[in-house]
Structure formats: structure tokens, C-alpha cells
PDB file of C-alpha atoms and ligand atoms in Angstrom:
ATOM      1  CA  UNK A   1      18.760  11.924 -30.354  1.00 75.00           C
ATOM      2  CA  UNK A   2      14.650  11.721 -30.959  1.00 83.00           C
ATOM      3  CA  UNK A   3      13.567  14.170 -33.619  1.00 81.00           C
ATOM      4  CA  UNK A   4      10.930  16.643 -32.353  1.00 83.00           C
ATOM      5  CA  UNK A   5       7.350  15.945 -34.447  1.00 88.00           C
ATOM      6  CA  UNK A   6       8.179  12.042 -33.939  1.00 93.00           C
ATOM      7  CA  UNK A   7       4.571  10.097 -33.414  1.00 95.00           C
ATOM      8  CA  UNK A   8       4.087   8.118 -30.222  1.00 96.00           C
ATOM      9  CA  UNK A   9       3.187   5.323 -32.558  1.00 95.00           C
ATOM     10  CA  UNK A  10       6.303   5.457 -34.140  1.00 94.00           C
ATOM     11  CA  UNK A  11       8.505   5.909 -31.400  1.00 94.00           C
ATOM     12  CA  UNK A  12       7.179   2.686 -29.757  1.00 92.00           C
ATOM     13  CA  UNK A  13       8.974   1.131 -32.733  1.00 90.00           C
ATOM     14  CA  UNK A  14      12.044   3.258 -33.245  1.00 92.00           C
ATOM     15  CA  UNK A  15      13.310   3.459 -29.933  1.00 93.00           C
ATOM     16  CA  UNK A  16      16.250   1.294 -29.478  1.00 93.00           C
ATOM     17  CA  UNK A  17      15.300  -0.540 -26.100  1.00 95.00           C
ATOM     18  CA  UNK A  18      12.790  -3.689 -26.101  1.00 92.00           C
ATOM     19  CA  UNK A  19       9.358  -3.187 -26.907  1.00 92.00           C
ATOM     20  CA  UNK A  20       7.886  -2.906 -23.034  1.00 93.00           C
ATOM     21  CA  UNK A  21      11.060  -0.752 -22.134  1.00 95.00           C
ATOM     22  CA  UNK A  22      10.042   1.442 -25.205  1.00 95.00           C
ATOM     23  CA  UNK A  23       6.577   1.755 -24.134  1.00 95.00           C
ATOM     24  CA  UNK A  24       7.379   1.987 -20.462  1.00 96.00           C
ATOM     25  CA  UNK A  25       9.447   5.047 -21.105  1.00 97.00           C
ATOM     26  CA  UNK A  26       7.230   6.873 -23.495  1.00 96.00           C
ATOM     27  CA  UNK A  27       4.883   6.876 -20.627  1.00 96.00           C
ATOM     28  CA  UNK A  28       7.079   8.233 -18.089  1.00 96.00           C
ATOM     29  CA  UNK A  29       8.082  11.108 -20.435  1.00 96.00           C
ATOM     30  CA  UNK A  30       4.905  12.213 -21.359  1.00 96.00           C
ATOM     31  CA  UNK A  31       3.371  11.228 -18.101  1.00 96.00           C
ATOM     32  CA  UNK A  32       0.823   9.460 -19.593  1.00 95.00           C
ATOM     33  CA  UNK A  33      -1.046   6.124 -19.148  1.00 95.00           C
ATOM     34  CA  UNK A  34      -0.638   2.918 -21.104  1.00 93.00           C
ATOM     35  CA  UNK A  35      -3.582   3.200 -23.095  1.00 95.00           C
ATOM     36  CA  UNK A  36      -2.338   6.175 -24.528  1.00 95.00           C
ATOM     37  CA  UNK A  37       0.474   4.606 -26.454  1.00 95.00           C
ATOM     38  CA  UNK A  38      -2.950   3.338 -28.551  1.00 95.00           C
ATOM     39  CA  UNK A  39      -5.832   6.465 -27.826  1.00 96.00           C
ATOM     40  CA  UNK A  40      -3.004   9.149 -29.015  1.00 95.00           C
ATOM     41  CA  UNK A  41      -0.517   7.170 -31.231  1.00 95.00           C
ATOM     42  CA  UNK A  42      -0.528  10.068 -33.768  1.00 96.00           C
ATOM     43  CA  UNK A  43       0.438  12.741 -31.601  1.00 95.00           C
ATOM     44  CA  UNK A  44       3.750  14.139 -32.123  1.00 95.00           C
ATOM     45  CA  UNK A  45       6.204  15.040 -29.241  1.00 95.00           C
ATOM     46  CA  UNK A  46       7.261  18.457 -28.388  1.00 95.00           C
ATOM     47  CA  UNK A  47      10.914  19.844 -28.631  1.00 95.00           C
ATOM     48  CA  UNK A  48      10.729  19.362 -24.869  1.00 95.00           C
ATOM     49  CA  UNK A  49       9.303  16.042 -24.500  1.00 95.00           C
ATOM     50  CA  UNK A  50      11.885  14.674 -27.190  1.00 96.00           C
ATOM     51  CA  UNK A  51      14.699  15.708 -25.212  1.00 96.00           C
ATOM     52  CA  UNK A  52      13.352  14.307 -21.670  1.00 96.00           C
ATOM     53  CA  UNK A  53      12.360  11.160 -23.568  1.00 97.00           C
ATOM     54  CA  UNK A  54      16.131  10.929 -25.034  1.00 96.00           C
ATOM     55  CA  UNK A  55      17.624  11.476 -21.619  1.00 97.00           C
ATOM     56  CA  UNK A  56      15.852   8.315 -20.006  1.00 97.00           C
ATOM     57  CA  UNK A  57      16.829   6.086 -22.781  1.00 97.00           C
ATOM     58  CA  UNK A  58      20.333   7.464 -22.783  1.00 97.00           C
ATOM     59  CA  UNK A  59      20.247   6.751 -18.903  1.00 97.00           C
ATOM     60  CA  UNK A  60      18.470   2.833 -19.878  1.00 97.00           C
ATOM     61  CA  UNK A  61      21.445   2.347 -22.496  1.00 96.00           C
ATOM     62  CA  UNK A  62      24.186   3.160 -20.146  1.00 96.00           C
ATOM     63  CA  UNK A  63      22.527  -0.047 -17.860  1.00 96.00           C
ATOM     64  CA  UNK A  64      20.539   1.801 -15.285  1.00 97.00           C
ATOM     65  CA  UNK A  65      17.543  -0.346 -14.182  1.00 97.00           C
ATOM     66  CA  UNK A  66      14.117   0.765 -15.911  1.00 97.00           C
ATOM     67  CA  UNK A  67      12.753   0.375 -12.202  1.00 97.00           C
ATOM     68  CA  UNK A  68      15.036   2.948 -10.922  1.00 98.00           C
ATOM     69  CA  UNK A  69      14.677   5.246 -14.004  1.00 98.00           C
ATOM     70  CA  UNK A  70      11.274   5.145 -13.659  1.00 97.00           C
ATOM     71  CA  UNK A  71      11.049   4.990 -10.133  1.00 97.00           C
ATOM     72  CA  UNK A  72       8.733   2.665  -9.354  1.00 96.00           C
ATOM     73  CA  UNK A  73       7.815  -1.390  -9.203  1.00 97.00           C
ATOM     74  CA  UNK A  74       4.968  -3.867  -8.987  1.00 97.00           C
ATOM     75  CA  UNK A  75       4.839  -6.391  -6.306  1.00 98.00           C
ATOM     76  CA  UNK A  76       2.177  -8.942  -5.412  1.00 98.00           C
ATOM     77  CA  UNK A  77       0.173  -6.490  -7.081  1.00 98.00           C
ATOM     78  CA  UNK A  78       1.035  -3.505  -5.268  1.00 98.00           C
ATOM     79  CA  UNK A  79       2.910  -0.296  -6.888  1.00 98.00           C
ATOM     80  CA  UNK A  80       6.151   0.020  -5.014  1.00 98.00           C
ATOM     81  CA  UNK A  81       8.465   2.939  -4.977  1.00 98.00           C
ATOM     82  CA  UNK A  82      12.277   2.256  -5.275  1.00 98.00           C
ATOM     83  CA  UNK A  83      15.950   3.749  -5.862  1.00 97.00           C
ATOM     84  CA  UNK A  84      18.808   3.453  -5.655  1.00 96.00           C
ATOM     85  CA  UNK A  85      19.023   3.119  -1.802  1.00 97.00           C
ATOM     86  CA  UNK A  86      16.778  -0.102  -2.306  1.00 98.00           C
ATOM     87  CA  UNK A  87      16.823  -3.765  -3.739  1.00 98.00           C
ATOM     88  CA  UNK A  88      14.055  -3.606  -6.587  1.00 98.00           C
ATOM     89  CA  UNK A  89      11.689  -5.939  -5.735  1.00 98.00           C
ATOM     90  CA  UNK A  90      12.014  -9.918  -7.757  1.00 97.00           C
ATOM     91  CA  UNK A  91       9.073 -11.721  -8.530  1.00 96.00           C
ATOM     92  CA  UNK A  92      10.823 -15.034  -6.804  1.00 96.00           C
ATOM     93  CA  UNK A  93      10.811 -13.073  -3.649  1.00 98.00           C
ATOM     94  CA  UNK A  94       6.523 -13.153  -3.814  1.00 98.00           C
ATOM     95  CA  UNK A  95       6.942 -16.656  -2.386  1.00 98.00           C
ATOM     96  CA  UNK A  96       8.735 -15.949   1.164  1.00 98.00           C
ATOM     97  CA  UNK A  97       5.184 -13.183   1.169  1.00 98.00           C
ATOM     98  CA  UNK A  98       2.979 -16.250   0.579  1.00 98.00           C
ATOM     99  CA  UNK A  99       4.894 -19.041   2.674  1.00 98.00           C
ATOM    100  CA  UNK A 100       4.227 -16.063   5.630  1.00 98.00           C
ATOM    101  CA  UNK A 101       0.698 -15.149   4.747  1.00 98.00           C
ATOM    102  CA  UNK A 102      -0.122 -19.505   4.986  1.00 98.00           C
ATOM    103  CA  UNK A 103       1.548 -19.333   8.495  1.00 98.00           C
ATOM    104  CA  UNK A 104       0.298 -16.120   9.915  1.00 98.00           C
ATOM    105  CA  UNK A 105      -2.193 -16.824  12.501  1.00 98.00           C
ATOM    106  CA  UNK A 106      -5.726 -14.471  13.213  1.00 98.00           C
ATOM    107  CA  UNK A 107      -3.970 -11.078  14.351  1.00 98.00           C
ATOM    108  CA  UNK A 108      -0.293 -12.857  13.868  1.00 98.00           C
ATOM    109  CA  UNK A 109       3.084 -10.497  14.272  1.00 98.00           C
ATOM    110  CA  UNK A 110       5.481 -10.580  11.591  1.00 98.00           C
ATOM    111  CA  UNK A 111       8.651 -10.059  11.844  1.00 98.00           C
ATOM    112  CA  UNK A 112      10.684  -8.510   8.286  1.00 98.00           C
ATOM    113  CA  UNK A 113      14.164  -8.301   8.447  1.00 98.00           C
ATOM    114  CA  UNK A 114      16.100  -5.946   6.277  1.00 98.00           C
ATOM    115  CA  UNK A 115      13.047  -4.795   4.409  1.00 98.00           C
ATOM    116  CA  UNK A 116      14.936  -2.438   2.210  1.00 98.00           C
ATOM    117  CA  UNK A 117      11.342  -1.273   0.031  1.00 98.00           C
ATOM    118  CA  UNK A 118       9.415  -2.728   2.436  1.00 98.00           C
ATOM    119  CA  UNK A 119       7.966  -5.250  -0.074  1.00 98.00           C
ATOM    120  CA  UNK A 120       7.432  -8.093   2.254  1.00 98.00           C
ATOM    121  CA  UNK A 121       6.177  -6.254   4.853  1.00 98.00           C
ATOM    122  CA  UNK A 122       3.882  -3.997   3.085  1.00 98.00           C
ATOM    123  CA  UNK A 123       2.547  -6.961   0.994  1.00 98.00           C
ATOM    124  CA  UNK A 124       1.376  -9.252   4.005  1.00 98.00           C
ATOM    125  CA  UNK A 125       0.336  -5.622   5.430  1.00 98.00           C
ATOM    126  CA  UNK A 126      -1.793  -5.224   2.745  1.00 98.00           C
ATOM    127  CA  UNK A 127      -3.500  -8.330   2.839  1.00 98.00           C
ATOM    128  CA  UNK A 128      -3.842  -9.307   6.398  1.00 98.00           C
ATOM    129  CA  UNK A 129      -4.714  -5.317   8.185  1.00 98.00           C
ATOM    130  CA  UNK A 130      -5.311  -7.982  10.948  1.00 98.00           C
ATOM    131  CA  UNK A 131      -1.871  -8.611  11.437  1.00 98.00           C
ATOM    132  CA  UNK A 132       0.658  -6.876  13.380  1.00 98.00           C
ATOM    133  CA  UNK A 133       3.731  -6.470  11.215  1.00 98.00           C
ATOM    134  CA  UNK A 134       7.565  -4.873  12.095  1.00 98.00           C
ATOM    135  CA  UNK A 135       9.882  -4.339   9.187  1.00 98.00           C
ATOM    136  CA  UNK A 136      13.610  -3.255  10.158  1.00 98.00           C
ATOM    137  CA  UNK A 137      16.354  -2.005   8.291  1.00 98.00           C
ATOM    138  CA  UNK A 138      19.957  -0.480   9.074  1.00 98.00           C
ATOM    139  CA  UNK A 139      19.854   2.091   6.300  1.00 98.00           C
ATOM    140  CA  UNK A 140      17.859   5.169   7.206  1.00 98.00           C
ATOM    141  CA  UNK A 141      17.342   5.495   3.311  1.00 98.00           C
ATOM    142  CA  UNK A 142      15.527   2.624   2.886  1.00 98.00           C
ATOM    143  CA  UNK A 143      12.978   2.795   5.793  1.00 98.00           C
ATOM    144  CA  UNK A 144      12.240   6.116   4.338  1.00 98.00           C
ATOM    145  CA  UNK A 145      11.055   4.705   0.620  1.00 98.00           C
ATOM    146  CA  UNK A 146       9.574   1.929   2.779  1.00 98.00           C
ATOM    147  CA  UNK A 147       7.414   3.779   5.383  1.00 98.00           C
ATOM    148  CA  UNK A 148       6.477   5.789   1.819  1.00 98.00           C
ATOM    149  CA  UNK A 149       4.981   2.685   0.464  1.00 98.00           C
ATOM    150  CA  UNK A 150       3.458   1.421   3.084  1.00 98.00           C
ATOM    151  CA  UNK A 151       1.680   4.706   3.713  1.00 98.00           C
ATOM    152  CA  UNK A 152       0.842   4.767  -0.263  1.00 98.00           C
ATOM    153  CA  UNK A 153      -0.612   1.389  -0.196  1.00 98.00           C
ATOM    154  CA  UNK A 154      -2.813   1.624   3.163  1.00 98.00           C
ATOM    155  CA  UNK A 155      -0.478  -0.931   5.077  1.00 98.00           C
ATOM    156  CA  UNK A 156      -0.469  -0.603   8.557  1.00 98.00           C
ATOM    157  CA  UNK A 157       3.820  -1.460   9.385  1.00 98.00           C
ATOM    158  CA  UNK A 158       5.687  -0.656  12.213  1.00 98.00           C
ATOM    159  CA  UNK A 159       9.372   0.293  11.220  1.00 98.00           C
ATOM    160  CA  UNK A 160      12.651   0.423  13.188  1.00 98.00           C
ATOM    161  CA  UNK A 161      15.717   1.373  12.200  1.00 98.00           C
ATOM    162  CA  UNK A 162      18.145  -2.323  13.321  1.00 98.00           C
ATOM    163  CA  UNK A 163      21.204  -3.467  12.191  1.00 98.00           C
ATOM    164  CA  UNK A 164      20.071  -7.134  12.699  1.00 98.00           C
ATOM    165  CA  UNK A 165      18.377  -8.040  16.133  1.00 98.00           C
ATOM    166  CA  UNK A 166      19.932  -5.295  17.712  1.00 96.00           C
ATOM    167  CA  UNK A 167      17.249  -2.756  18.525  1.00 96.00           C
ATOM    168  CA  UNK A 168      14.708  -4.792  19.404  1.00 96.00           C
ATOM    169  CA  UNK A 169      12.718  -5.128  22.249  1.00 92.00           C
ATOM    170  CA  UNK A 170      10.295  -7.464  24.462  1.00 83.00           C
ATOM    171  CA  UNK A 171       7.981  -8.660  21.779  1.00 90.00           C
ATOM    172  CA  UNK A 172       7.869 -12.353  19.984  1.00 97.00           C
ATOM    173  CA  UNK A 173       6.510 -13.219  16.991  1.00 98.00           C
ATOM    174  CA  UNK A 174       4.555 -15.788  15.060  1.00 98.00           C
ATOM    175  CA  UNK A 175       6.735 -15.127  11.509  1.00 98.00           C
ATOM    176  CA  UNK A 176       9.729 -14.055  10.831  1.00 98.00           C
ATOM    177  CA  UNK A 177      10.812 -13.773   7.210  1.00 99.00           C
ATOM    178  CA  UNK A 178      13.951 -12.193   5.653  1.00 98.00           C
ATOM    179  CA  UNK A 179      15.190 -11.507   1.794  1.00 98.00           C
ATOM    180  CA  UNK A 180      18.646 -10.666   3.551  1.00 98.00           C
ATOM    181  CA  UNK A 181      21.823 -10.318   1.524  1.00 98.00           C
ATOM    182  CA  UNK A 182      23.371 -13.864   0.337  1.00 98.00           C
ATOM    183  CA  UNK A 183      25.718 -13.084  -2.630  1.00 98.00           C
ATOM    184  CA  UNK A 184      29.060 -13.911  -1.924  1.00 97.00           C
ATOM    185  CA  UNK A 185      31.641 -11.429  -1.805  1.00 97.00           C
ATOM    186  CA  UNK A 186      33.352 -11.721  -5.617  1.00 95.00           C
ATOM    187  CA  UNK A 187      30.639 -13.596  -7.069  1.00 97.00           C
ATOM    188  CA  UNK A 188      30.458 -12.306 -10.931  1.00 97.00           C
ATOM    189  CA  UNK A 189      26.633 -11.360 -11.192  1.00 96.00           C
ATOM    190  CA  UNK A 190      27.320  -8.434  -8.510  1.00 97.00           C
ATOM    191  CA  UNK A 191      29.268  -6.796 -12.008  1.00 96.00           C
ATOM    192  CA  UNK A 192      26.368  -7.744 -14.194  1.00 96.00           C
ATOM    193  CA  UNK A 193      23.017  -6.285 -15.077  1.00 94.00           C
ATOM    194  CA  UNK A 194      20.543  -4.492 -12.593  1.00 95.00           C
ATOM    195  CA  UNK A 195      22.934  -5.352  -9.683  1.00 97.00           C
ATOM    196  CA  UNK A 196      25.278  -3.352 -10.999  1.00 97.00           C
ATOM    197  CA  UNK A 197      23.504  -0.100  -9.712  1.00 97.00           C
ATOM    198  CA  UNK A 198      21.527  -1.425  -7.087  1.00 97.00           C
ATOM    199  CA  UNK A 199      23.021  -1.067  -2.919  1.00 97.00           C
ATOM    200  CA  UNK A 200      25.743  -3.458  -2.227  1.00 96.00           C
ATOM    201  CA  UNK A 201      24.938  -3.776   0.995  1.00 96.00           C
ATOM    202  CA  UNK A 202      20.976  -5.231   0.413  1.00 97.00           C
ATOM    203  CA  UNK A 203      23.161  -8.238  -2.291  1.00 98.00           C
ATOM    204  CA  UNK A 204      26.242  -9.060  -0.890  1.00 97.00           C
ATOM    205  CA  UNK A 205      27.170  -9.816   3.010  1.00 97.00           C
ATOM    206  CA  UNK A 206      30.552  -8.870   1.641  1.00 97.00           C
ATOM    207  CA  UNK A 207      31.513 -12.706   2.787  1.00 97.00           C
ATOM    208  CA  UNK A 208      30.864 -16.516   1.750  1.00 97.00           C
ATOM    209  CA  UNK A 209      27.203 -15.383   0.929  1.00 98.00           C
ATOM    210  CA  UNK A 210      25.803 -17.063   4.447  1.00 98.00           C
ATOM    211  CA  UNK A 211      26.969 -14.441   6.979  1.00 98.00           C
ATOM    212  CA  UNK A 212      23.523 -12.493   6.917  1.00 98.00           C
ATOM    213  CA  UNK A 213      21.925 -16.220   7.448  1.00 98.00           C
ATOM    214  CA  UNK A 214      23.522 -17.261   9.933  1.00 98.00           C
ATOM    215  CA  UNK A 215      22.810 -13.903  12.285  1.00 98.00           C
ATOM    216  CA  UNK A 216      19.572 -14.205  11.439  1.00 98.00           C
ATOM    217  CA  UNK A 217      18.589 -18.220  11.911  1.00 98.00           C
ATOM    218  CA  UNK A 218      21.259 -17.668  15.003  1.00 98.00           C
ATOM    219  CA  UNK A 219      19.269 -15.093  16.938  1.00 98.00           C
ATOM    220  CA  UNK A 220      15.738 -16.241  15.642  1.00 98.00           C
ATOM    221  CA  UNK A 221      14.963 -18.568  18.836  1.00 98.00           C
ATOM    222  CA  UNK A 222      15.044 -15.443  21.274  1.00 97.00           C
ATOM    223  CA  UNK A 223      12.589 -13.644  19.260  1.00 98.00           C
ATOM    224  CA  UNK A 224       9.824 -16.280  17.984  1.00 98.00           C
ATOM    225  CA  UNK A 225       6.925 -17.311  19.866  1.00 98.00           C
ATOM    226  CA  UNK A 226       6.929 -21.262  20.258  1.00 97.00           C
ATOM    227  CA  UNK A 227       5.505 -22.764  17.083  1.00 97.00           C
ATOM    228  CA  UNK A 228       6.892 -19.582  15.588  1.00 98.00           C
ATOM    229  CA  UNK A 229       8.230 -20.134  11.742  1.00 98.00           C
ATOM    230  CA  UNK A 230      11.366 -18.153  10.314  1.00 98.00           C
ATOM    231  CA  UNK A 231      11.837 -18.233   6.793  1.00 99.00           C
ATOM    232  CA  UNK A 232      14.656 -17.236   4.699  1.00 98.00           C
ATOM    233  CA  UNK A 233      15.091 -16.217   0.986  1.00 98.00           C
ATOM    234  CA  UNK A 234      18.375 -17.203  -0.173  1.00 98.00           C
ATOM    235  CA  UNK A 235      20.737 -18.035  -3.424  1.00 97.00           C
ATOM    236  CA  UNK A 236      20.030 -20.821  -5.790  1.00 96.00           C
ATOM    237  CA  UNK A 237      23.012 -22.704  -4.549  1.00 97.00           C
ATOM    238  CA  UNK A 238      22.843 -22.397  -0.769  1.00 98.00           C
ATOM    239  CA  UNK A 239      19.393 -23.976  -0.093  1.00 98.00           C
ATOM    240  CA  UNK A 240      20.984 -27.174   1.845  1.00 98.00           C
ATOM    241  CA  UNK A 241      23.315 -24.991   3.974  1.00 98.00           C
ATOM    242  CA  UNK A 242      20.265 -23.425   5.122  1.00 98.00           C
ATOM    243  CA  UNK A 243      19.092 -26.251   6.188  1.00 98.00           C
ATOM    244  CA  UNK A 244      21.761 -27.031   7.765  1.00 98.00           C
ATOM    245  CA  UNK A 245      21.907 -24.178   9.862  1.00 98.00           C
ATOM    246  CA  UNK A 246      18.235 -24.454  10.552  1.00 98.00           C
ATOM    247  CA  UNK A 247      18.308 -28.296  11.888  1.00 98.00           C
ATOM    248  CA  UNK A 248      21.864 -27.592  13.845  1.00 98.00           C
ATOM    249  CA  UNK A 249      19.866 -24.404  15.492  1.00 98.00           C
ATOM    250  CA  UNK A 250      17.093 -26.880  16.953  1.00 98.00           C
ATOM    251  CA  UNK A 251      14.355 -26.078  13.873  1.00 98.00           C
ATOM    252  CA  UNK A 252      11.942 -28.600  13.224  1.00 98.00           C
ATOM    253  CA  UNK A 253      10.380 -29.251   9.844  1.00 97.00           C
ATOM    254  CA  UNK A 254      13.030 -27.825   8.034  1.00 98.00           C
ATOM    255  CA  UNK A 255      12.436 -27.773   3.826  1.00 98.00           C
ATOM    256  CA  UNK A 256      12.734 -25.362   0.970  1.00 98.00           C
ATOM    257  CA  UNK A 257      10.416 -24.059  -1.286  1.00 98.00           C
ATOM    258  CA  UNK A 258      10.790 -23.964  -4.743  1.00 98.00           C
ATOM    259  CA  UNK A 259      10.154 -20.212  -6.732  1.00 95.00           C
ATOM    260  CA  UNK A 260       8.471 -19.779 -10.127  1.00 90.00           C
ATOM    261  CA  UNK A 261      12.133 -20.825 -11.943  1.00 93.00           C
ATOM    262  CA  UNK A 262      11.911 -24.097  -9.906  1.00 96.00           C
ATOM    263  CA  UNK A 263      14.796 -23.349  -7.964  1.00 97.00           C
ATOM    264  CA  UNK A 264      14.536 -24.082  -4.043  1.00 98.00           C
ATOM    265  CA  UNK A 265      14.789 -19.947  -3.303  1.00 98.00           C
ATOM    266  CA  UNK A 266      13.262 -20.195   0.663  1.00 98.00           C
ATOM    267  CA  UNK A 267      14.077 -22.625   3.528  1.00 98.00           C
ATOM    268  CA  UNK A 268      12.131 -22.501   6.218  1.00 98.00           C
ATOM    269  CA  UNK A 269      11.464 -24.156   9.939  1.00 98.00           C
ATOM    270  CA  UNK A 270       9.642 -23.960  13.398  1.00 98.00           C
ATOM    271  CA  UNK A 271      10.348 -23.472  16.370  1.00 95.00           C
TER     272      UNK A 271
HETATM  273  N1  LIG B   1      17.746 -12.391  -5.729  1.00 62.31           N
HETATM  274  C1  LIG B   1      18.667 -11.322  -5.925  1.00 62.31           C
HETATM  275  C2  LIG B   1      19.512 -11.573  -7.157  1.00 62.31           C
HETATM  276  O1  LIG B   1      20.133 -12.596  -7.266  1.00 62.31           O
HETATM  277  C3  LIG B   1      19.560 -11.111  -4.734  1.00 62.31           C
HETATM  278  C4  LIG B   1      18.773 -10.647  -3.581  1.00 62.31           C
HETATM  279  C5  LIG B   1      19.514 -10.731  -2.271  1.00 62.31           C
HETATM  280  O2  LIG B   1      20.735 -10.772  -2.198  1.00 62.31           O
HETATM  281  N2  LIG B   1      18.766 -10.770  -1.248  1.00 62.31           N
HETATM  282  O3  LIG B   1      19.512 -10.776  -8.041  1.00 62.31           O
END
């Protein structure tokens, strides 16, 4: 499908994906950084590299997310490691990290819930070593890639494998946040797009989109300190259910947060 003795200059043109999937793939191929594409746009590709090159766009035509092709994600800055095990990191979902960080007092515990990559937890991690921070997860999987970034990004995180509250034990703390899933079961985006290939079980709570919510504002009072905060990513649609639940759970200050779109994306309150 790409000619052997092709230029790297040229390809960035002739390959059939978007301009920054075209360059993001040449990279990955040739294992080579971005400033390449410019310092060694007349070098030609090998029989060998053509054919790995054609493979990943084949695999990017067929609808496979370029994160998951090329294994890997920024986050608040950070280089994140995903598959297919794994939600791949949104840029929305840097607000629940910075609502936290605001509320996180001088050595604070946070609290992630279903961290699939670990991206909250290894982002407030990052920036706060003070902090003590717990991610959990049901799926083995994902605790592995996220103990892997956490390690590759110098964030201290303590992981536990939890379906929900469930394994738990005899500590409080001052934040909880959650990206849990919140698609309904049906909805029409789960067939679309990235979420096509990405785990069912990190979109969709396989219900009216609120299940995951409710276990999680439900159970929140045992486990956060007085004055403690929980805050919850969820759809663009169910930001005044949230409330809801929040207020009829005994949360005070209950509001939403708008993300970059301008779409009310977390919902938060305090203990
Ligand atoms: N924000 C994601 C999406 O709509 C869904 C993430 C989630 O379910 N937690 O693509």
C-alpha cells in the first residue's frame, strides 16, 4: 500500500489520514521524534518500514483509535500509556483533576474511583507528592497499565483492586473524585467512533447511565472525612440528576462545573 523509496516529506502529504494522524504515525513507524518529520524529510523508507507504516494506517482506517494504535496519550501534561483494557484519557476529564487539586488540603488523601489509566490519580500524584492518593479499579487489566504510569511518571499511588467501595478499609478521605461509567445502555455514540473499541464496561453502566452514580454518591458519606468533597464526572445531559442525588444524600454546596466545551461535565458537593 506505501511504495518503498517514498520520502518522509511526502508521505506526510500522501497518507490518507488527517495531517497530525499522518505525522503521528510516521513517527511511530520509524520510531522517530517529531522534529524529524522536518530534520530528515528526504529520507526514503525501507521495504520494511513501508510495510509497518501501511499496517498502522490500515489498522487507523478500519476505526481503531490512534491512541490505542500508538499506544500512548497526553494528559495534564503527562504521557500516559493506554489499550484497549482502558478508557483513553479526554481532555474534559482534566477538570474533575483540577476541581480535586483546589480542594486537596496540605498532605490531603484522595480517593479515585475506577481509575481505569490511572489518569486522575497519577495527575494529582504528580503534582501534589504531598498527597496521599488511592486509585481503585475492578479490572485487573487496568490497574496494571495504571500502576505502569504512575511508576513512569514518578507518582506516588496506592492501588487496589475494588469493584466499587467494596474492598476498602478504615481510612477517610479529604477527595473523592470519579470519571465512572454514565452512558446509558443503547445510547448510539457507544456504536460510534473511538468508543467503538474502547472497554464497555469503563462507558456504559449497562443501565439508565446513573447506576455507577448513584453507588458511588450513595456510599460516599462512610468514606469522606467531614468537610470531605466528592466529585463526579458525568454525561452532558445528566448534570441536574446529579445534583439531585447529591442534595437528597445530605451534600451541601452542590453545583457543576462547566468543561472546556461549556457543558456542565462535573457536579460536585461536601460533606
Ligand atoms: N466522556 C466519555 C465519552 O462520552 C465517556 C466517559 C465515561 O463514560 N466515563 O466519550
Amino acid at each position: 500500500m506505501i511504495a518503498a523509496g517514498a520520502t518522509i516529506g511526502r508521505l506526510q502529504q500522501a497518507l490518507p489520514l488527517d495531517p497530525l494522524e499522518n505525522r503521528i504515525l510516521l513517527c511511530h513507524a520509524l520510531g522517530l521524534p517529531r522534529v524529524a518529520l522536518i530534520t530528515q524529510s528526504e529520507r526514503a523508507l525501507t521495504a520494511e518500514e513501508a510495510a509497518r507504516l501501511g499496517a498502522l494506517v490500515q489498522r487507523r482506517l478500519d476505526g481503531e483509535p490512534i491512541a490505542y494504535i500508538v499506544g500512548e496519550r497526553e494528559f495534564f501534561g503527562l504521557p500516559f500509556r493506554v489499550g484497549p483494557a482502558v478508557l483513553i484519557p479526554r481532555p474534559d476529564t482534566e477538570l474533575i483533576v483540577e476541581l480535586a487539586l483546589e480542594r486537596l488540603a496540605p498532605q490531603g488523601r484522595l480517593l479515585d474511583m475506577g481509575t481505569g489509566s490511572g489518569a486522575i490519580a497519577v495527575a494529582v500524584a504528580h503534582t501534589r507528592p504531598d498527597a496521599s492518593v488511592t486509585a481503585l479499579d475492578v479490572s485487573e487489566d487496568a490497574l496494571a497499565i495504571a500502576r505502569a504510569n504512575a511508576a513512569a511518571n514518578g507518582a506516588r499511588v496506592d492501588f487496589l483492586r475494588s469493584d466499587w467501595y467494596g474492598a476498602l478499609a478504615g481510612e477517610r478521605f479529604g477527595v473523592i473524585a470519579s470519571n465512572p461509567p454514565y452512558i446509558a445502555a443503547g445510547d448510539r455514540h457507544l456504536a460510534e467512533g473511538d468508543l467503538r473499541f474502547e472497554p464497555a464496561g469503563a462507558l456504559t453502566d449497562h443501565a439508565d447511565g446513573l447506576s455507577a452514580l448513584r453507588i458511588i454518591i450513595d456510599g460516599a458519606p462512610a468514606w469522606l472525612e467531614p468537610g470531605g468533597w466528592l466529585l463526579l464526572e458525568h454525561g452532558y445531559d445528566q448534570a441536574e440528576a446529579v445534583r439531585a442525588l447529591l442534595a437528597a444524600r445530605g451534600f451541601a454546596g452542590v453545583q457543576s462545573w462547566r468543561d472546556l466545551g461549556g457543558i456542565e461535565r462535573v457536579s460536585g458537593g461536601r460533606l
